């Protein structure tokens, strides 16, 4: 897991962001967490390895799910990480309930926000916690910018900070912490783009020009949207109270 962690974290600040969650959530070996949008499994493996929790990792994209399965087996941690593939809004969890529902840069891809949060609430044990780092809006996003965000970032739902909190409260959660990450992530994405361009020759040699062009376009799109003053980010922890 430690060898992979430099490569399999697809959110901002890698494992440092996960350490924040583990500290806030007071993780333990008797806990079972659900991760929504688990990608190739990096956060789930780290949470299980460092935090000692059991993790059910749900990913929509079949190719990422299959790679996550392979990597988790190779790490020898598949007894603590269960990978599942499907759409969270449709996936059947049976009678499972979780101590926490967590997500990193994935919830903004999901439509039907009321249904999303209601299902999170229903899947949590009494007193269970919801934790996310997610994109949001901090200004009125125009039609053209929203179209660009849908194309480049697959953005579907980008409520403002106050609306984000209000949606959770309406779903039966009490907000415990909410931090505006916009300035931090804006700087992170700017520095990431600069560093990627500085090593372009190396990246082309290793990955090929088409792949490098595609990733540079993505990094640039994210950075430009943060610089617009309309796209923001948050870190939020809430507790099920109903």
PDB file of N, CA and C in Angstrom, residues 100-168:
ATOM      1  N   UNK A 100     -19.415   5.050   8.553  1.00  0.00           N
ATOM      2  CA  UNK A 100     -19.117   6.296   7.840  1.00  0.00           C
ATOM      3  C   UNK A 100     -19.337   6.099   6.349  1.00  0.00           C
ATOM      4  N   UNK A 101     -19.781   7.162   5.696  1.00  0.00           N
ATOM      5  CA  UNK A 101     -19.823   7.247   4.234  1.00  0.00           C
ATOM      6  C   UNK A 101     -18.867   8.361   3.847  1.00  0.00           C
ATOM      7  N   UNK A 102     -17.886   8.047   2.984  1.00  0.00           N
ATOM      8  CA  UNK A 102     -16.840   9.007   2.651  1.00  0.00           C
ATOM      9  C   UNK A 102     -16.670   9.108   1.142  1.00  0.00           C
ATOM     10  N   UNK A 103     -16.114  10.225   0.693  1.00  0.00           N
ATOM     11  CA  UNK A 103     -15.893  10.409  -0.738  1.00  0.00           C
ATOM     12  C   UNK A 103     -14.902  11.539  -0.972  1.00  0.00           C
ATOM     13  N   UNK A 104     -14.065  11.356  -1.979  1.00  0.00           N
ATOM     14  CA  UNK A 104     -13.102  12.388  -2.373  1.00  0.00           C
ATOM     15  C   UNK A 104     -13.285  12.713  -3.847  1.00  0.00           C
ATOM     16  N   UNK A 105     -13.723  13.948  -4.119  1.00  0.00           N
ATOM     17  CA  UNK A 105     -13.879  14.472  -5.483  1.00  0.00           C
ATOM     18  C   UNK A 105     -14.678  13.532  -6.383  1.00  0.00           C
ATOM     19  N   UNK A 106     -15.837  13.112  -5.890  1.00  0.00           N
ATOM     20  CA  UNK A 106     -16.689  12.227  -6.684  1.00  0.00           C
ATOM     21  C   UNK A 106     -18.153  12.623  -6.655  1.00  0.00           C
ATOM     22  N   UNK A 107     -18.623  13.206  -5.575  1.00  0.00           N
ATOM     23  CA  UNK A 107     -20.059  13.455  -5.442  1.00  0.00           C
ATOM     24  C   UNK A 107     -20.569  14.471  -6.452  1.00  0.00           C
ATOM     25  N   UNK A 108     -19.711  15.368  -6.912  1.00  0.00           N
ATOM     26  CA  UNK A 108     -20.167  16.371  -7.880  1.00  0.00           C
ATOM     27  C   UNK A 108     -20.490  15.757  -9.243  1.00  0.00           C
ATOM     28  N   UNK A 109     -20.100  14.493  -9.440  1.00  0.00           N
ATOM     29  CA  UNK A 109     -20.461  13.778 -10.668  1.00  0.00           C
ATOM     30  C   UNK A 109     -21.886  13.231 -10.624  1.00  0.00           C
ATOM     31  N   UNK A 110     -22.504  13.191  -9.456  1.00  0.00           N
ATOM     32  CA  UNK A 110     -23.738  12.420  -9.264  1.00  0.00           C
ATOM     33  C   UNK A 110     -24.965  13.330  -9.305  1.00  0.00           C
ATOM     34  N   UNK A 111     -25.987  12.981 -10.122  1.00  0.00           N
ATOM     35  CA  UNK A 111     -27.226  13.759 -10.158  1.00  0.00           C
ATOM     36  C   UNK A 111     -28.153  13.377  -8.999  1.00  0.00           C
ATOM     37  N   UNK A 112     -29.359  13.924  -8.992  1.00  0.00           N
ATOM     38  CA  UNK A 112     -30.391  13.603  -8.002  1.00  0.00           C
ATOM     39  C   UNK A 112     -29.848  13.743  -6.579  1.00  0.00           C
ATOM     40  N   UNK A 113     -29.481  14.969  -6.254  1.00  0.00           N
ATOM     41  CA  UNK A 113     -28.765  15.220  -5.005  1.00  0.00           C
ATOM     42  C   UNK A 113     -29.567  14.811  -3.768  1.00  0.00           C
ATOM     43  N   UNK A 114     -30.859  15.095  -3.765  1.00  0.00           N
ATOM     44  CA  UNK A 114     -31.682  14.721  -2.608  1.00  0.00           C
ATOM     45  C   UNK A 114     -31.673  13.207  -2.412  1.00  0.00           C
ATOM     46  N   UNK A 115     -31.765  12.465  -3.504  1.00  0.00           N
ATOM     47  CA  UNK A 115     -31.735  11.001  -3.426  1.00  0.00           C
ATOM     48  C   UNK A 115     -30.378  10.521  -2.935  1.00  0.00           C
ATOM     49  N   UNK A 116     -29.311  11.140  -3.429  1.00  0.00           N
ATOM     50  CA  UNK A 116     -27.947  10.795  -3.016  1.00  0.00           C
ATOM     51  C   UNK A 116     -27.782  10.932  -1.507  1.00  0.00           C
ATOM     52  N   UNK A 117     -28.157  12.078  -0.962  1.00  0.00           N
ATOM     53  CA  UNK A 117     -27.940  12.327   0.460  1.00  0.00           C
ATOM     54  C   UNK A 117     -28.902  11.520   1.329  1.00  0.00           C
ATOM     55  N   UNK A 118     -30.113  11.312   0.840  1.00  0.00           N
ATOM     56  CA  UNK A 118     -31.064  10.478   1.578  1.00  0.00           C
ATOM     57  C   UNK A 118     -30.552   9.049   1.691  1.00  0.00           C
ATOM     58  N   UNK A 119     -29.953   8.543   0.614  1.00  0.00           N
ATOM     59  CA  UNK A 119     -29.421   7.181   0.640  1.00  0.00           C
ATOM     60  C   UNK A 119     -28.211   7.100   1.562  1.00  0.00           C
ATOM     61  N   UNK A 120     -27.344   8.120   1.540  1.00  0.00           N
ATOM     62  CA  UNK A 120     -26.209   8.156   2.471  1.00  0.00           C
ATOM     63  C   UNK A 120     -26.718   8.083   3.903  1.00  0.00           C
ATOM     64  N   UNK A 121     -27.738   8.870   4.206  1.00  0.00           N
ATOM     65  CA  UNK A 121     -28.315   8.906   5.546  1.00  0.00           C
ATOM     66  C   UNK A 121     -28.833   7.531   5.940  1.00  0.00           C
ATOM     67  N   UNK A 122     -29.562   6.876   5.029  1.00  0.00           N
ATOM     68  CA  UNK A 122     -30.168   5.568   5.322  1.00  0.00           C
ATOM     69  C   UNK A 122     -29.118   4.478   5.530  1.00  0.00           C
ATOM     70  N   UNK A 123     -27.961   4.620   4.883  1.00  0.00           N
ATOM     71  CA  UNK A 123     -26.917   3.599   4.981  1.00  0.00           C
ATOM     72  C   UNK A 123     -26.067   3.737   6.236  1.00  0.00           C
ATOM     73  N   UNK A 124     -26.201   4.852   6.941  1.00  0.00           N
ATOM     74  CA  UNK A 124     -25.397   5.072   8.143  1.00  0.00           C
ATOM     75  C   UNK A 124     -26.080   4.526   9.388  1.00  0.00           C
ATOM     76  N   UNK A 125     -25.279   3.999  10.288  1.00  0.00           N
ATOM     77  CA  UNK A 125     -25.769   3.637  11.612  1.00  0.00           C
ATOM     78  C   UNK A 125     -26.130   4.909  12.371  1.00  0.00           C
ATOM     79  N   UNK A 126     -26.904   4.782  13.424  1.00  0.00           N
ATOM     80  CA  UNK A 126     -27.219   5.937  14.263  1.00  0.00           C
ATOM     81  C   UNK A 126     -25.921   6.589  14.741  1.00  0.00           C
ATOM     82  N   UNK A 127     -25.803   7.889  14.534  1.00  0.00           N
ATOM     83  CA  UNK A 127     -24.587   8.598  14.920  1.00  0.00           C
ATOM     84  C   UNK A 127     -23.451   8.470  13.930  1.00  0.00           C
ATOM     85  N   UNK A 128     -23.687   7.769  12.806  1.00  0.00           N
ATOM     86  CA  UNK A 128     -22.650   7.612  11.792  1.00  0.00           C
ATOM     87  C   UNK A 128     -22.322   8.930  11.109  1.00  0.00           C
ATOM     88  N   UNK A 129     -21.170   8.967  10.446  1.00  0.00           N
ATOM     89  CA  UNK A 129     -20.696  10.227   9.876  1.00  0.00           C
ATOM     90  C   UNK A 129     -20.595  10.176   8.351  1.00  0.00           C
ATOM     91  N   UNK A 130     -20.846  11.325   7.763  1.00  0.00           N
ATOM     92  CA  UNK A 130     -20.685  11.589   6.337  1.00  0.00           C
ATOM     93  C   UNK A 130     -19.491  12.525   6.191  1.00  0.00           C
ATOM     94  N   UNK A 131     -18.550  12.173   5.305  1.00  0.00           N
ATOM     95  CA  UNK A 131     -17.342  12.983   5.152  1.00  0.00           C
ATOM     96  C   UNK A 131     -17.021  13.093   3.670  1.00  0.00           C
ATOM     97  N   UNK A 132     -16.770  14.308   3.212  1.00  0.00           N
ATOM     98  CA  UNK A 132     -16.425  14.472   1.803  1.00  0.00           C
ATOM     99  C   UNK A 132     -15.457  15.626   1.584  1.00  0.00           C
ATOM    100  N   UNK A 133     -14.655  15.506   0.542  1.00  0.00           N
ATOM    101  CA  UNK A 133     -13.999  16.632  -0.097  1.00  0.00           C
ATOM    102  C   UNK A 133     -14.598  16.683  -1.497  1.00  0.00           C
ATOM    103  N   UNK A 134     -15.162  17.838  -1.862  1.00  0.00           N
ATOM    104  CA  UNK A 134     -15.937  17.899  -3.089  1.00  0.00           C
ATOM    105  C   UNK A 134     -15.827  19.278  -3.728  1.00  0.00           C
ATOM    106  N   UNK A 135     -16.157  19.348  -5.005  1.00  0.00           N
ATOM    107  CA  UNK A 135     -16.234  20.627  -5.692  1.00  0.00           C
ATOM    108  C   UNK A 135     -17.589  21.268  -5.437  1.00  0.00           C
ATOM    109  N   UNK A 136     -17.608  22.593  -5.519  1.00  0.00           N
ATOM    110  CA  UNK A 136     -18.843  23.350  -5.321  1.00  0.00           C
ATOM    111  C   UNK A 136     -18.710  24.645  -6.112  1.00  0.00           C
ATOM    112  N   UNK A 137     -19.724  25.472  -6.071  1.00  0.00           N
ATOM    113  CA  UNK A 137     -19.633  26.790  -6.706  1.00  0.00           C
ATOM    114  C   UNK A 137     -19.435  27.852  -5.625  1.00  0.00           C
ATOM    115  N   UNK A 138     -18.715  28.914  -5.976  1.00  0.00           N
ATOM    116  CA  UNK A 138     -18.551  30.047  -5.057  1.00  0.00           C
ATOM    117  C   UNK A 138     -19.012  31.334  -5.728  1.00  0.00           C
ATOM    118  N   UNK A 139     -19.567  31.194  -6.897  1.00  0.00           N
ATOM    119  CA  UNK A 139     -20.123  32.311  -7.650  1.00  0.00           C
ATOM    120  C   UNK A 139     -21.087  31.745  -8.667  1.00  0.00           C
ATOM    121  N   UNK A 140     -21.815  32.616  -9.341  1.00  0.00           N
ATOM    122  CA  UNK A 140     -22.783  32.144 -10.325  1.00  0.00           C
ATOM    123  C   UNK A 140     -22.062  31.661 -11.578  1.00  0.00           C
ATOM    124  N   UNK A 141     -22.182  30.388 -11.858  1.00  0.00           N
ATOM    125  CA  UNK A 141     -21.516  29.778 -13.009  1.00  0.00           C
ATOM    126  C   UNK A 141     -22.414  29.933 -14.228  1.00  0.00           C
ATOM    127  N   UNK A 142     -21.906  30.608 -15.251  1.00  0.00           N
ATOM    128  CA  UNK A 142     -22.677  30.853 -16.459  1.00  0.00           C
ATOM    129  C   UNK A 142     -22.877  29.596 -17.296  1.00  0.00           C
ATOM    130  N   UNK A 143     -23.727  29.717 -18.300  1.00  0.00           N
ATOM    131  CA  UNK A 143     -24.084  28.575 -19.147  1.00  0.00           C
ATOM    132  C   UNK A 143     -22.863  27.988 -19.843  1.00  0.00           C
ATOM    133  N   UNK A 144     -22.011  28.843 -20.415  1.00  0.00           N
ATOM    134  CA  UNK A 144     -20.850  28.346 -21.155  1.00  0.00           C
ATOM    135  C   UNK A 144     -19.851  27.676 -20.223  1.00  0.00           C
ATOM    136  N   UNK A 145     -19.581  28.286 -19.063  1.00  0.00           N
ATOM    137  CA  UNK A 145     -18.638  27.667 -18.132  1.00  0.00           C
ATOM    138  C   UNK A 145     -19.180  26.343 -17.622  1.00  0.00           C
ATOM    139  N   UNK A 146     -20.484  26.264 -17.344  1.00  0.00           N
ATOM    140  CA  UNK A 146     -21.053  25.006 -16.885  1.00  0.00           C
ATOM    141  C   UNK A 146     -20.946  23.938 -17.960  1.00  0.00           C
ATOM    142  N   UNK A 147     -21.137  24.329 -19.211  1.00  0.00           N
ATOM    143  CA  UNK A 147     -20.979  23.385 -20.318  1.00  0.00           C
ATOM    144  C   UNK A 147     -19.544  22.870 -20.382  1.00  0.00           C
ATOM    145  N   UNK A 148     -18.578  23.777 -20.180  1.00  0.00           N
ATOM    146  CA  UNK A 148     -17.165  23.381 -20.180  1.00  0.00           C
ATOM    147  C   UNK A 148     -16.866  22.447 -19.000  1.00  0.00           C
ATOM    148  N   UNK A 149     -17.441  22.743 -17.840  1.00  0.00           N
ATOM    149  CA  UNK A 149     -17.232  21.895 -16.662  1.00  0.00           C
ATOM    150  C   UNK A 149     -17.830  20.505 -16.870  1.00  0.00           C
ATOM    151  N   UNK A 150     -18.963  20.440 -17.514  1.00  0.00           N
ATOM    152  CA  UNK A 150     -19.567  19.144 -17.807  1.00  0.00           C
ATOM    153  C   UNK A 150     -18.700  18.343 -18.763  1.00  0.00           C
ATOM    154  N   UNK A 151     -18.126  19.022 -19.751  1.00  0.00           N
ATOM    155  CA  UNK A 151     -17.292  18.340 -20.739  1.00  0.00           C
ATOM    156  C   UNK A 151     -15.937  17.930 -20.161  1.00  0.00           C
ATOM    157  N   UNK A 152     -15.283  18.819 -19.453  1.00  0.00           N
ATOM    158  CA  UNK A 152     -13.901  18.582 -19.025  1.00  0.00           C
ATOM    159  C   UNK A 152     -13.789  17.886 -17.667  1.00  0.00           C
ATOM    160  N   UNK A 153     -14.730  18.160 -16.752  1.00  0.00           N
ATOM    161  CA  UNK A 153     -14.655  17.608 -15.401  1.00  0.00           C
ATOM    162  C   UNK A 153     -15.810  16.656 -15.095  1.00  0.00           C
ATOM    163  N   UNK A 154     -16.696  16.457 -16.069  1.00  0.00           N
ATOM    164  CA  UNK A 154     -17.899  15.634 -15.857  1.00  0.00           C
ATOM    165  C   UNK A 154     -18.688  16.131 -14.643  1.00  0.00           C
ATOM    166  N   UNK A 155     -18.768  17.444 -14.525  1.00  0.00           N
ATOM    167  CA  UNK A 155     -19.475  18.054 -13.399  1.00  0.00           C
ATOM    168  C   UNK A 155     -20.977  18.048 -13.674  1.00  0.00           C
ATOM    169  N   UNK A 156     -21.741  17.620 -12.678  1.00  0.00           N
ATOM    170  CA  UNK A 156     -23.197  17.592 -12.791  1.00  0.00           C
ATOM    171  C   UNK A 156     -23.841  18.461 -11.724  1.00  0.00           C
ATOM    172  N   UNK A 157     -23.377  18.343 -10.477  1.00  0.00           N
ATOM    173  CA  UNK A 157     -23.994  19.046  -9.355  1.00  0.00           C
ATOM    174  C   UNK A 157     -22.952  19.892  -8.631  1.00  0.00           C
ATOM    175  N   UNK A 158     -23.127  21.213  -8.676  1.00  0.00           N
ATOM    176  CA  UNK A 158     -22.175  22.131  -8.043  1.00  0.00           C
ATOM    177  C   UNK A 158     -22.918  23.174  -7.209  1.00  0.00           C
ATOM    178  N   UNK A 159     -23.492  22.766  -6.071  1.00  0.00           N
ATOM    179  CA  UNK A 159     -24.168  23.746  -5.216  1.00  0.00           C
ATOM    180  C   UNK A 159     -23.159  24.687  -4.569  1.00  0.00           C
ATOM    181  N   UNK A 160     -23.649  25.805  -4.089  1.00  0.00           N
ATOM    182  CA  UNK A 160     -22.804  26.708  -3.321  1.00  0.00           C
ATOM    183  C   UNK A 160     -22.549  26.150  -1.933  1.00  0.00           C
ATOM    184  N   UNK A 161     -21.645  26.791  -1.201  1.00  0.00           N
ATOM    185  CA  UNK A 161     -21.290  26.315   0.133  1.00  0.00           C
ATOM    186  C   UNK A 161     -22.504  26.263   1.063  1.00  0.00           C
ATOM    187  N   UNK A 162     -23.288  27.326   1.079  1.00  0.00           N
ATOM    188  CA  UNK A 162     -24.459  27.359   1.955  1.00  0.00           C
ATOM    189  C   UNK A 162     -25.482  26.311   1.534  1.00  0.00           C
ATOM    190  N   UNK A 163     -25.680  26.151   0.231  1.00  0.00           N
ATOM    191  CA  UNK A 163     -26.637  25.159  -0.260  1.00  0.00           C
ATOM    192  C   UNK A 163     -26.161  23.751   0.051  1.00  0.00           C
ATOM    193  N   UNK A 164     -24.869  23.529  -0.029  1.00  0.00           N
ATOM    194  CA  UNK A 164     -24.302  22.215   0.279  1.00  0.00           C
ATOM    195  C   UNK A 164     -24.636  21.832   1.723  1.00  0.00           C
ATOM    196  N   UNK A 165     -24.408  22.756   2.625  1.00  0.00           N
ATOM    197  CA  UNK A 165     -24.723  22.520   4.035  1.00  0.00           C
ATOM    198  C   UNK A 165     -26.232  22.316   4.221  1.00  0.00           C
ATOM    199  N   UNK A 166     -27.017  23.163   3.570  1.00  0.00           N
ATOM    200  CA  UNK A 166     -28.456  23.075   3.698  1.00  0.00           C
ATOM    201  C   UNK A 166     -29.019  21.759   3.196  1.00  0.00           C
ATOM    202  N   UNK A 167     -28.464  21.245   2.099  1.00  0.00           N
ATOM    203  CA  UNK A 167     -28.901  19.958   1.554  1.00  0.00           C
ATOM    204  C   UNK A 167     -28.682  18.839   2.567  1.00  0.00           C
ATOM    205  N   UNK A 168     -27.540  18.870   3.238  1.00  0.00           N
ATOM    206  CA  UNK A 168     -27.241  17.840   4.233  1.00  0.00           C
ATOM    207  C   UNK A 168     -28.149  17.959   5.451  1.00  0.00           C
TER     208      UNK A 168
END
